[in-house]
DNA sequence: TTATTTTGTTAGTATCGTCTAACTTATTAC
DNA sequence: GTAATAAGTTAGACGATACTAACAAAATAA
C-alpha cells in the first residue's frame, strides 16, 4: 500500500519529469516545500518500493510502475476538478485545492461514477488531459501562445500551469477554453501580445500570461 | 489544528456518548479496533486540546467544543452520504465507506455546495439527522420497531445502526424510509414481527432487524 | 584549475499514532 | 469481603514523516 504522502511525492515527480524525463531532489523539495533530506529519504523509500529510480547524486526518474501510479492519481485529480466544475458549479479557479484532497480517496467506484456522470471527459477544466483507467495519457500537440506569431489564428486549448490568480485574470477577460484567438500584435520590448477573440478586440496580454496559455494552430473542435 | 485521526476519535466518542453522555476507553478501543493504551494517550491529547474531559479511571466525556467539532464532522459525513445517493446514484448501502473518507476534507465551500444542491436536507439516506452548520442536531422522537405492539401502524423513519448487510436486506424486501408499516403479529418466542407495508403482506422480520428500525408512531410527513 | 556555491547525503532528533508488556485500579463473583 | 476478572494506565519500542546540523560531491565562476 502507498500512503497519502507518498502519493503526493509521486504526483509531483510525475509532473516534474514530464518535460525532461528526470527531476532533482531540489526540484521536488521546492515544489512541495519540504526540506531536501526529507525528500532524499522518501526517494529511497519509493525506490525500495520499485516506483522510483534512485542513484546517488543522479537525477530521479519514475519507473513504469511509478509513472502509472502517478497517472492514476492525476486521473482522480482531474476527474474531480471536472466534476466540481461541471456538476457542482464551481469556477475553474476554485477546484484545485479541493481536488488535491479528494484525489487521495480510495474508492474506485466513486471516480468511475464521476467519469460516467461526466460522459467520460478527455480533459479537465483547464484543458489538461485526463489519463485513462490504465494510466495512459493522451499527448496533445499544443504550443504556447507566446510562441505564435502575428497574424496567426489559434484555438485556446489549455492553461498550464494554471495558478488561481491566472485563472481569475482569464475569467475577468472572458477568456475561456475553445475560443479562437487572433494575434494582432507582438511588442518586441516585453513580449506582450495584442489579441482579439469573441467580442473582445485588441486585448493586451503580458508575455507571462501568454507563456501559460496553450493553443492549437489548426482550429480544432473541442 | 486537528488531525484526521483525532477527528475519528472525536466522532466515535460523539456517537458513543450520545446515549449516556459518557463512554469508556474500552468502548472506543473496540469501536475503532485500536488498543486501549493508544486510545488512552489519545484521550489525554484531546483533553489537552480542550475537546475531551479526562480524569484517571473515570468515563470520558466531550467538552462543548469537542461535541461541536464532532457534530460538524458528522454533518460532513451525512451530507456526503445524502449527496452520493441523491446526486450520484449510489445505493444507501454503498455510501458509508466513501463518506468516511470525504468527511475529513477541509473545504467548507465544498460541503456548503452539497447542502445547497441537495436543498438543505434534514436527514441522511438512513434517516439520521444532519447537524446544522453550528453543530446543532435535531433530536427525533422515534422508537424502535421492536418496541411497538401488534395493531400499531407506524412510519419507517430511520435505520440505526445501519450496517451494509442490513441495508441490503431491507432493499431486498422493498423496505424504504417513509413507508407505513402495519404490525400484524408478534412472535413471543423469538420477538420476530410480521408486518405489512406497500404491496407486501405479512412479511416476517427478525427481532434483530426490528431493533434497528426506527419508526414514528404518528404518521409523519417526510 | 582552483575556489566558491549549489546540490545531495548522512546522522541524529522530534512528533504522531500505533503496538506489547507489565502494573494498578475498579468491578464482579463467590 | 476477599479473590478473580476486567478495565485503565505507564513505560518502552517502532515506523512514518518531518526537521537541523554537518559533511560530501558536483557545478559554476574566477
Short mmCIF file of C-alpha atoms (C1' of nucleotides) in Angstrom, two decimals:
data_model
loop_
_atom_site.label_atom_id
_atom_site.label_comp_id
_atom_site.label_asym_id
_atom_site.label_seq_id
_atom_site.Cartn_x
_atom_site.Cartn_y
_atom_site.Cartn_z
CA UNK A 1 0.00 0.00 0.00
CA UNK A 2 1.01 3.53 -0.69
CA UNK A 3 0.40 6.40 1.67
CA UNK A 4 -1.24 9.71 1.04
CA UNK A 5 2.17 11.36 1.47
CA UNK A 6 3.91 9.02 -0.93
CA UNK A 7 1.18 9.74 -3.46
CA UNK A 8 1.98 13.42 -3.28
CA UNK A 9 5.66 12.83 -3.95
CA UNK A 10 4.85 10.58 -6.90
CA UNK A 11 2.48 13.11 -8.39
CA UNK A 12 4.98 15.94 -8.15
CA UNK A 13 7.70 13.76 -9.59
CA UNK A 14 5.40 12.85 -12.45
CA UNK A 15 4.76 16.47 -13.24
CA UNK A 16 8.40 17.46 -12.95
CA UNK A 17 9.63 14.58 -15.10
CA UNK A 18 7.01 15.04 -17.78
CA UNK A 19 9.26 17.54 -19.52
CA UNK A 20 12.80 16.17 -19.42
CA UNK A 21 12.17 12.67 -18.08
CA UNK A 22 14.01 13.39 -14.86
CA UNK A 23 13.96 15.71 -11.87
CA UNK A 24 16.25 16.60 -8.98
CA UNK A 25 15.81 16.30 -5.25
CA UNK A 26 15.96 20.05 -5.13
CA UNK A 27 13.10 20.44 -7.60
CA UNK A 28 10.84 18.25 -5.52
CA UNK A 29 11.94 19.96 -2.34
CA UNK A 30 10.94 23.36 -3.71
CA UNK A 31 7.72 22.12 -5.24
CA UNK A 32 6.46 20.51 -2.04
CA UNK A 33 8.13 22.96 0.33
CA UNK A 34 9.77 20.07 2.13
CA UNK A 35 13.45 20.06 3.04
CA UNK A 36 15.92 18.15 0.87
CA UNK A 37 16.91 15.48 3.39
CA UNK A 38 13.26 14.53 3.81
CA UNK A 39 12.82 14.29 0.07
CA UNK A 40 16.01 12.29 -0.21
CA UNK A 41 14.92 9.64 2.23
CA UNK A 42 11.46 9.48 0.70
CA UNK A 43 13.02 8.88 -2.71
CA UNK A 44 14.97 5.98 -1.26
CA UNK A 45 11.76 4.57 0.16
CA UNK A 46 9.96 4.89 -3.16
CA UNK A 47 12.95 3.28 -4.85
CA UNK A 48 12.66 0.35 -2.43
CA UNK A 49 9.03 0.04 -3.46
CA UNK A 50 10.02 -0.04 -7.11
CA UNK A 51 8.38 3.25 -8.01
CA UNK A 52 11.43 5.47 -8.46
CA UNK A 53 14.91 5.01 -9.94
CA UNK A 54 17.36 6.33 -7.36
CA UNK A 55 21.13 6.57 -7.78
CA UNK A 56 23.29 8.73 -5.54
CA UNK A 57 23.86 12.22 -6.89
CA UNK A 58 21.92 11.43 -10.06
CA UNK A 59 18.61 12.93 -11.15
CA UNK A 60 15.49 10.95 -10.27
CA UNK A 61 13.25 9.04 -12.63
CA UNK A 62 9.96 7.20 -12.25
CA UNK A 63 9.78 3.51 -13.04
CA UNK A 64 6.97 2.39 -15.33
CA UNK A 65 5.02 1.30 -12.28
CA UNK A 66 5.62 4.61 -10.55
CA UNK A 67 4.54 6.51 -13.61
CA UNK A 68 1.36 4.51 -13.90
CA UNK A 69 0.51 5.01 -10.26
CA UNK A 70 1.12 8.73 -10.53
CA UNK A 71 -1.03 8.94 -13.64
CA UNK A 72 -3.88 7.25 -11.81
CA UNK A 73 -3.69 9.80 -9.01
CA UNK A 74 -3.68 12.58 -11.58
CA UNK A 75 -6.66 10.91 -13.20
CA UNK A 76 -8.54 11.15 -9.92
CA UNK A 77 -7.48 14.77 -9.52
CA UNK A 78 -8.59 15.83 -12.96
CA UNK A 79 -11.85 13.90 -12.94
CA UNK A 80 -12.63 15.57 -9.64
CA UNK A 81 -11.86 19.02 -11.00
CA UNK A 82 -14.12 18.37 -13.95
CA UNK A 83 -16.87 17.10 -11.71
CA UNK A 84 -16.66 20.10 -9.40
CA UNK A 85 -16.95 22.49 -12.32
CA UNK A 86 -19.49 20.66 -14.45
CA UNK A 87 -21.75 19.12 -11.85
CA UNK A 88 -21.39 21.31 -8.80
CA UNK A 89 -20.99 24.73 -10.34
CA UNK A 90 -17.56 25.71 -9.03
CA UNK A 91 -15.37 28.09 -11.02
CA UNK A 92 -12.24 26.71 -12.68
CA UNK A 93 -10.11 28.72 -10.26
CA UNK A 94 -11.74 27.16 -7.18
CA UNK A 95 -11.28 23.48 -7.76
CA UNK A 96 -7.60 22.74 -7.42
CA UNK A 97 -7.29 22.64 -3.64
CA UNK A 98 -10.45 20.56 -3.20
CA UNK A 99 -9.25 18.09 -5.84
CA UNK A 100 -5.85 17.89 -4.12
CA UNK A 101 -7.64 16.32 -1.19
CA UNK A 102 -10.20 14.19 -3.00
CA UNK A 103 -7.54 12.64 -5.25
CA UNK A 104 -6.43 10.51 -2.28
CA UNK A 105 -9.82 8.91 -1.68
CA UNK A 106 -9.63 5.13 -2.01
CA UNK A 107 -12.90 4.23 -3.71
CA UNK A 108 -12.64 3.27 -7.38
CA UNK A 109 -16.43 3.22 -7.75
CA UNK A 110 -16.58 6.86 -6.72
CA UNK A 111 -14.31 8.01 -9.53
CA UNK A 112 -15.90 5.64 -12.04
CA UNK A 113 -19.24 7.18 -11.21
CA UNK A 114 -17.88 10.69 -11.74
CA UNK A 115 -16.40 9.63 -15.07
CA UNK A 116 -19.72 8.18 -16.14
CA UNK A 117 -21.80 11.15 -14.98
CA UNK A 118 -19.45 13.44 -16.88
CA UNK A 119 -19.69 11.37 -20.05
CA UNK A 120 -16.06 10.19 -19.96
CA UNK A 121 -14.36 13.54 -20.46
CA UNK A 122 -10.94 13.72 -22.10
CA UNK A 123 -9.71 16.89 -20.43
CA UNK A 124 -10.08 18.72 -17.13
CA UNK A 125 -11.46 22.26 -16.77
CA UNK A 126 -8.03 23.72 -17.53
CA UNK A 127 -7.61 21.69 -20.70
CA UNK A 128 -5.16 19.15 -19.28
CA UNK A 129 -5.75 15.61 -20.49
CA UNK A 130 -7.29 13.07 -18.08
CA UNK A 131 -5.31 9.80 -18.02
CA UNK A 132 -7.41 6.71 -18.73
CA UNK A 133 -8.10 3.96 -16.20
CA UNK A 134 -4.83 2.25 -17.19
CA UNK A 135 -2.79 5.35 -16.54
CA UNK A 136 -2.27 6.17 -20.21
CA UNK A 137 -2.41 9.82 -21.08
CA UNK A 138 -3.10 11.37 -24.48
CA UNK A 139 -0.34 13.67 -25.63
CA UNK A 140 -1.53 16.92 -27.06
CA UNK A 141 0.40 18.89 -29.62
CA UNK A 142 -0.39 22.32 -28.33
CA UNK A 143 2.05 25.21 -28.40
CA UNK A 144 2.44 28.18 -26.13
CA UNK A 145 0.60 31.27 -27.27
CA UNK A 146 3.86 33.12 -26.71
CA UNK A 147 5.47 31.00 -29.45
CA UNK A 148 2.92 32.06 -32.06
CA UNK A 149 3.38 34.93 -34.46
CA UNK A 150 1.39 37.96 -35.53
CA UNK A 151 -1.36 37.03 -37.96
CA UNK A 152 -1.86 33.52 -36.55
CA UNK A 153 -5.36 32.44 -35.62
CA UNK A 154 -5.30 29.71 -33.00
CA UNK A 155 -7.67 27.91 -30.64
CA UNK A 156 -7.26 28.31 -26.89
CA UNK A 157 -6.94 24.75 -25.59
CA UNK A 158 -5.37 24.73 -22.10
CA UNK A 159 -3.90 26.74 -19.24
CA UNK A 160 -0.63 25.30 -17.97
CA UNK A 161 0.41 25.78 -15.29
CA UNK A 162 -2.87 27.12 -14.01
CA UNK A 163 -2.49 29.25 -10.91
CA UNK A 164 -5.56 30.59 -9.19
CA UNK A 165 -4.56 34.19 -9.95
CA UNK A 166 -4.06 33.49 -13.62
CA UNK A 167 -7.41 31.71 -13.88
CA UNK A 168 -9.17 34.63 -12.20
CA UNK A 169 -7.48 37.00 -14.60
CA UNK A 170 -8.57 34.96 -17.61
CA UNK A 171 -12.13 34.83 -16.32
CA UNK A 172 -12.15 38.61 -15.86
CA UNK A 173 -11.20 38.96 -19.54
CA UNK A 174 -13.80 36.42 -20.72
CA UNK A 175 -11.02 34.17 -21.91
CA UNK A 176 -12.30 30.60 -21.88
CA UNK A 177 -11.19 27.36 -23.50
CA UNK A 178 -12.22 26.78 -27.09
CA UNK A 179 -12.08 30.42 -28.15
CA UNK A 180 -10.40 31.48 -31.39
CA UNK A 181 -7.60 33.92 -30.72
CA UNK A 182 -6.36 36.25 -33.47
CA UNK A 183 -2.90 37.57 -32.83
CA UNK A 184 -2.86 41.19 -33.83
CA UNK A 185 0.40 42.48 -32.50
CA UNK A 186 3.55 41.48 -30.65
CA UNK A 187 5.50 44.02 -28.61
CA UNK A 188 9.20 43.15 -29.08
CA UNK A 189 10.25 45.06 -25.99
CA UNK A 190 8.38 43.00 -23.38
CA UNK A 191 6.86 40.16 -25.38
CA UNK A 192 3.30 41.24 -24.68
CA UNK A 193 0.66 40.37 -27.26
CA UNK A 194 -2.45 42.08 -28.52
CA UNK A 195 -5.15 39.61 -29.48
CA UNK A 196 -8.81 39.58 -30.48
CA UNK A 197 -11.32 36.90 -29.54
CA UNK A 198 -15.07 36.57 -29.09
CA UNK A 199 -16.41 40.07 -28.68
CA UNK A 200 -13.10 41.46 -27.48
CA UNK A 201 -10.92 43.48 -29.81
CA UNK A 202 -7.23 44.09 -29.23
CA UNK A 203 -6.83 42.90 -25.66
CA UNK A 204 -3.32 43.12 -24.30
CA UNK A 205 -1.78 40.07 -22.63
CA UNK A 206 1.59 40.10 -20.88
CA UNK A 207 4.24 37.63 -22.01
CA UNK A 208 3.92 35.88 -18.66
CA UNK A 209 0.26 35.23 -19.38
CA UNK A 210 0.97 34.13 -22.97
CA UNK A 211 3.55 31.65 -21.67
CA UNK A 212 0.85 29.80 -19.77
CA UNK A 213 -1.76 29.60 -22.48
CA UNK A 214 -1.61 26.56 -24.76
CA UNK A 215 -3.19 26.76 -28.18
CA UNK A 216 -3.59 24.57 -31.23
CA UNK A 217 -2.62 26.01 -34.58
CA UNK A 218 -5.24 24.20 -36.60
CA UNK A 219 -8.63 25.26 -35.25
CA UNK A 220 -9.69 22.11 -33.51
CA UNK A 221 -13.15 21.07 -32.49
CA UNK A 222 -13.43 20.73 -28.76
CA UNK B 1 -5.48 22.15 14.04
CA UNK B 2 -6.98 18.75 14.44
CA UNK B 3 -5.75 15.69 12.57
CA UNK B 4 -7.70 13.22 10.52
CA UNK B 5 -7.02 10.63 13.25
CA UNK B 6 -8.17 12.87 16.06
CA UNK B 7 -11.34 13.55 14.10
CA UNK B 8 -12.09 9.84 14.02
CA UNK B 9 -11.72 9.52 17.78
CA UNK B 10 -13.97 12.52 18.33
CA UNK B 11 -16.62 11.17 16.03
CA UNK B 12 -16.68 7.77 17.72
CA UNK B 13 -16.77 9.38 21.13
CA UNK B 14 -19.68 11.52 19.99
CA UNK B 15 -21.64 8.51 18.88
CA UNK B 16 -20.83 6.51 22.00
CA UNK B 17 -21.71 9.34 24.36
CA UNK B 18 -24.93 10.27 22.59
CA UNK B 19 -26.79 7.71 24.70
CA UNK B 20 -25.48 8.00 28.26
CA UNK B 21 -23.35 11.13 27.98
CA UNK B 22 -20.14 9.22 28.64
CA UNK B 23 -18.07 6.38 27.24
CA UNK B 24 -15.15 4.26 28.34
CA UNK B 25 -11.68 3.79 26.93
CA UNK B 26 -12.65 0.22 26.28
CA UNK B 27 -15.71 1.21 24.22
CA UNK B 28 -13.62 3.40 21.95
CA UNK B 29 -10.94 0.77 21.72
CA UNK B 30 -13.43 -1.82 20.48
CA UNK B 31 -15.20 0.56 18.17
CA UNK B 32 -12.04 1.68 16.39
CA UNK B 33 -10.18 -1.61 16.77
CA UNK B 34 -7.30 0.23 18.36
CA UNK B 35 -5.63 -0.97 21.56
CA UNK B 36 -6.54 0.62 24.88
CA UNK B 37 -3.18 2.26 25.62
CA UNK B 38 -3.33 4.03 22.29
CA UNK B 39 -6.83 5.25 23.00
CA UNK B 40 -5.78 6.31 26.46
CA UNK B 41 -2.96 8.51 25.27
CA UNK B 42 -5.11 9.98 22.52
CA UNK B 43 -7.74 10.89 25.10
CA UNK B 44 -5.11 12.72 27.09
CA UNK B 45 -4.10 14.62 23.98
CA UNK B 46 -7.67 15.57 23.20
CA UNK B 47 -8.11 16.65 26.80
CA UNK B 48 -5.03 18.90 26.43
CA UNK B 49 -6.72 20.42 23.42
CA UNK B 50 -9.85 21.06 25.41
CA UNK B 51 -12.05 18.66 23.48
CA UNK B 52 -12.43 15.84 25.99
CA UNK B 53 -12.88 15.66 29.77
CA UNK B 54 -10.32 13.16 31.04
CA UNK B 55 -9.92 12.01 34.63
CA UNK B 56 -7.99 8.86 35.54
CA UNK B 57 -10.15 5.77 35.79
CA UNK B 58 -13.31 7.76 35.05
CA UNK B 59 -15.52 7.52 31.97
CA UNK B 60 -14.83 10.02 29.19
CA UNK B 61 -16.95 12.97 28.16
CA UNK B 62 -16.79 15.50 25.37
CA UNK B 63 -16.47 19.18 26.19
CA UNK B 64 -18.92 21.51 24.46
CA UNK B 65 -16.19 22.38 22.00
CA UNK B 66 -15.42 18.72 21.36
CA UNK B 67 -19.08 17.95 20.85
CA UNK B 68 -19.48 20.77 18.38
CA UNK B 69 -16.42 19.71 16.42
CA UNK B 70 -17.64 16.12 16.30
CA UNK B 71 -21.08 17.22 15.15
CA UNK B 72 -19.52 19.19 12.31
CA UNK B 73 -17.62 16.11 11.16
CA UNK B 74 -20.82 14.10 11.32
CA UNK B 75 -22.51 16.87 9.37
CA UNK B 76 -19.92 16.43 6.60
CA UNK B 77 -20.37 12.67 6.69
CA UNK B 78 -24.15 12.77 6.41
CA UNK B 79 -24.26 15.49 3.80
CA UNK B 80 -21.85 13.42 1.76
CA UNK B 81 -23.95 10.30 2.11
CA UNK B 82 -27.02 12.19 1.00
CA UNK B 83 -25.15 13.68 -1.94
CA UNK B 84 -23.84 10.30 -3.05
CA UNK B 85 -27.31 8.79 -3.01
CA UNK B 86 -29.32 11.71 -4.37
CA UNK B 87 -26.93 13.21 -6.89
CA UNK B 88 -24.64 10.39 -7.90
CA UNK B 89 -26.97 7.42 -7.85
CA UNK B 90 -25.30 5.25 -5.23
CA UNK B 91 -27.35 2.85 -3.15
CA UNK B 92 -27.83 3.60 0.55
CA UNK B 93 -25.70 0.60 1.42
CA UNK B 94 -22.72 1.82 -0.65
CA UNK B 95 -22.10 5.24 0.75
CA UNK B 96 -20.76 4.79 4.24
CA UNK B 97 -17.15 3.97 3.46
CA UNK B 98 -16.81 6.71 0.86
CA UNK B 99 -18.30 9.26 3.26
CA UNK B 100 -15.89 8.09 5.98
CA UNK B 101 -13.09 9.41 3.81
CA UNK B 102 -14.72 12.53 2.42
CA UNK B 103 -15.79 13.72 5.87
CA UNK B 104 -12.17 14.73 6.52
CA UNK B 105 -11.90 17.06 3.53
CA UNK B 106 -11.07 20.59 4.64
CA UNK B 107 -13.11 22.75 2.29
CA UNK B 108 -16.20 24.38 3.79
CA UNK B 109 -17.36 25.60 0.38
CA UNK B 110 -17.48 22.02 -0.85
CA UNK B 111 -19.95 20.92 1.81
CA UNK B 112 -21.94 24.15 1.57
CA UNK B 113 -22.34 23.47 -2.11
CA UNK B 114 -23.56 19.93 -1.47
CA UNK B 115 -26.03 21.23 1.10
CA UNK B 116 -27.33 23.78 -1.38
CA UNK B 117 -27.57 21.35 -4.29
CA UNK B 118 -29.49 18.96 -2.05
CA UNK B 119 -31.91 21.68 -0.92
CA UNK B 120 -30.67 21.72 2.70
CA UNK B 121 -31.74 18.22 3.70
CA UNK B 122 -32.56 17.46 7.34
CA UNK B 123 -31.65 13.77 7.31
CA UNK B 124 -29.18 11.45 5.62
CA UNK B 125 -30.18 8.46 3.46
CA UNK B 126 -30.57 6.27 6.56
CA UNK B 127 -32.84 8.75 8.30
CA UNK B 128 -30.24 10.11 10.73
CA UNK B 129 -30.47 13.86 11.29
CA UNK B 130 -27.82 16.11 9.72
CA UNK B 131 -26.38 18.60 12.24
CA UNK B 132 -26.59 22.23 11.14
CA UNK B 133 -23.59 24.43 10.36
CA UNK B 134 -23.27 25.33 14.06
CA UNK B 135 -23.13 21.71 15.12
CA UNK B 136 -26.67 21.61 16.48
CA UNK B 137 -28.57 18.46 15.82
CA UNK B 138 -32.33 17.95 15.83
CA UNK B 139 -33.47 15.27 18.22
CA UNK B 140 -36.03 12.92 16.81
CA UNK B 141 -38.58 11.12 18.92
CA UNK B 142 -38.59 7.86 17.07
CA UNK B 143 -38.96 4.49 18.74
CA UNK B 144 -37.64 1.09 17.82
CA UNK B 145 -40.00 -1.00 15.74
CA UNK B 146 -39.32 -3.78 18.22
CA UNK B 147 -40.90 -1.65 20.98
CA UNK B 148 -44.20 -1.31 19.11
CA UNK B 149 -47.17 -3.58 19.59
CA UNK B 150 -49.49 -5.58 17.39
CA UNK B 151 -52.07 -3.37 15.72
CA UNK B 152 -49.83 -0.28 15.60
CA UNK B 153 -49.41 1.48 12.31
CA UNK B 154 -46.15 3.43 12.23
CA UNK B 155 -43.94 5.25 9.71
CA UNK B 156 -40.48 3.91 8.94
CA UNK B 157 -38.13 6.83 9.65
CA UNK B 158 -34.57 5.61 10.12
CA UNK B 159 -32.15 2.67 10.24
CA UNK B 160 -29.84 2.80 13.23
CA UNK B 161 -27.26 1.46 13.34
CA UNK B 162 -27.18 0.88 9.62
CA UNK B 163 -24.84 -1.93 8.63
CA UNK B 164 -24.29 -2.71 4.97
CA UNK B 165 -25.83 -6.16 5.34
CA UNK B 166 -28.94 -4.82 7.00
CA UNK B 167 -29.39 -2.15 4.34
CA UNK B 168 -29.05 -4.74 1.60
CA UNK B 169 -31.64 -6.90 3.34
CA UNK B 170 -34.07 -4.01 3.63
CA UNK B 171 -33.60 -3.16 -0.03
CA UNK B 172 -34.29 -6.77 -0.99
CA UNK B 173 -37.61 -6.55 0.86
CA UNK B 174 -38.52 -3.17 -0.70
CA UNK B 175 -38.38 -1.60 2.74
CA UNK B 176 -37.57 2.07 2.31
CA UNK B 177 -37.89 5.14 4.51
CA UNK B 178 -41.30 6.79 4.71
CA UNK B 179 -43.32 3.61 4.34
CA UNK B 180 -46.27 2.88 6.60
CA UNK B 181 -45.76 -0.33 8.50
CA UNK B 182 -48.72 -2.24 9.93
CA UNK B 183 -47.77 -4.61 12.70
CA UNK B 184 -49.78 -7.77 12.24
CA UNK B 185 -48.22 -10.21 14.61
CA UNK B 186 -45.51 -10.58 17.25
CA UNK B 187 -43.94 -13.96 17.94
CA UNK B 188 -43.35 -14.09 21.71
CA UNK B 189 -40.77 -16.88 21.41
CA UNK B 190 -38.15 -15.02 19.38
CA UNK B 191 -39.54 -11.50 19.14
CA UNK B 192 -39.93 -11.64 15.38
CA UNK B 193 -42.66 -9.50 13.82
CA UNK B 194 -44.98 -9.92 10.92
CA UNK B 195 -45.76 -6.64 9.19
CA UNK B 196 -47.47 -5.34 6.08
CA UNK B 197 -46.34 -2.32 4.05
CA UNK B 198 -46.67 -1.05 0.48
CA UNK B 199 -47.56 -4.03 -1.65
CA UNK B 200 -46.15 -6.55 0.81
CA UNK B 201 -48.41 -8.51 3.06
CA UNK B 202 -47.29 -10.27 6.20
CA UNK B 203 -43.52 -10.09 5.83
CA UNK B 204 -41.56 -11.59 8.68
CA UNK B 205 -38.78 -9.57 10.29
CA UNK B 206 -36.43 -10.95 12.95
CA UNK B 207 -36.17 -9.16 16.26
CA UNK B 208 -32.61 -8.20 15.38
CA UNK B 209 -33.88 -6.38 12.31
CA UNK B 210 -36.73 -4.76 14.25
CA UNK B 211 -34.25 -3.47 16.83
CA UNK B 212 -32.53 -1.41 14.16
CA UNK B 213 -35.57 0.14 12.54
CA UNK B 214 -36.76 3.44 13.98
CA UNK B 215 -40.34 4.49 13.44
CA UNK B 216 -42.64 7.32 14.40
CA UNK B 217 -45.98 6.47 15.93
CA UNK B 218 -47.90 9.35 14.43
CA UNK B 219 -47.64 9.04 10.67
CA UNK B 220 -45.28 11.89 9.88
CA UNK B 221 -44.74 13.61 6.59
CA UNK B 222 -41.21 13.15 5.35
"C1'" DT C 1 42.34 24.98 -12.13
"C1'" DT C 2 41.29 26.26 -8.04
"C1'" DA C 3 37.75 28.48 -5.15
"C1'" DT C 4 33.04 29.19 -4.30
"C1'" DT C 5 28.43 27.98 -4.45
"C1'" DT C 6 24.84 24.79 -5.05
"C1'" DT C 7 23.09 20.30 -4.57
"C1'" DG C 8 22.89 15.93 -2.38
"C1'" DT C 9 23.69 12.89 1.57
"C1'" DT C 10 24.25 11.23 6.44
"C1'" DA C 11 23.34 11.38 11.15
"C1'" DG C 12 20.65 12.50 14.77
"C1'" DT C 13 16.23 14.42 16.69
"C1'" DA C 14 11.09 15.17 17.15
"C1'" DT C 15 6.15 14.20 16.79
"C1'" DC C 16 2.25 11.31 15.61
"C1'" DG C 17 -0.05 7.22 16.00
"C1'" DT C 18 0.41 2.71 16.70
"C1'" DC C 19 1.99 -1.53 19.40
"C1'" DT C 20 3.26 -5.02 23.64
"C1'" DA C 21 4.40 -5.97 28.36
"C1'" DA C 22 3.81 -5.00 32.90
"C1'" DC C 23 1.49 -2.81 36.53
"C1'" DT C 24 -2.62 -0.51 39.05
"C1'" DT C 25 -7.34 0.30 39.99
"C1'" DA C 26 -12.13 -0.91 39.71
"C1'" DT C 27 -15.70 -4.28 39.22
"C1'" DT C 28 -17.75 -8.77 39.66
"C1'" DA C 29 -18.40 -13.24 41.58
"C1'" DC C 30 -18.36 -16.12 45.12
"C1'" DG D 1 -15.15 -9.21 51.97
"C1'" DT D 2 -11.83 -11.33 49.66
"C1'" DA D 3 -10.42 -13.42 45.21
"C1'" DA D 4 -10.69 -13.33 40.42
"C1'" DT D 5 -11.52 -10.72 36.36
"C1'" DA D 6 -11.93 -6.65 33.66
"C1'" DA D 7 -10.60 -2.06 32.68
"C1'" DG D 8 -7.31 1.55 32.79
"C1'" DT D 9 -2.55 3.22 32.99
"C1'" DT D 10 2.57 3.55 32.45
"C1'" DA D 11 6.74 2.53 30.15
"C1'" DG D 12 9.20 1.50 26.28
"C1'" DA D 13 9.50 0.47 21.26
"C1'" DC D 14 8.71 1.25 16.34
"C1'" DG D 15 7.58 3.08 11.63
"C1'" DA D 16 6.24 7.23 9.08
"C1'" DT D 17 7.25 11.86 8.07
"C1'" DA D 18 9.13 15.81 9.15
"C1'" DC D 19 13.30 18.70 10.88
"C1'" DT D 20 18.51 20.72 11.64
"C1'" DA D 21 23.45 20.36 11.51
"C1'" DA D 22 27.31 18.76 9.35
"C1'" DC D 23 29.64 16.82 5.61
"C1'" DA D 24 30.46 15.29 0.55
"C1'" DA D 25 30.04 15.78 -4.31
"C1'" DA D 26 29.03 18.34 -8.37
"C1'" DA D 27 28.52 22.50 -10.85
"C1'" DT D 28 29.89 27.15 -11.60
"C1'" DA D 29 32.75 31.21 -11.52
"C1'" DA D 30 37.05 33.44 -11.09
#
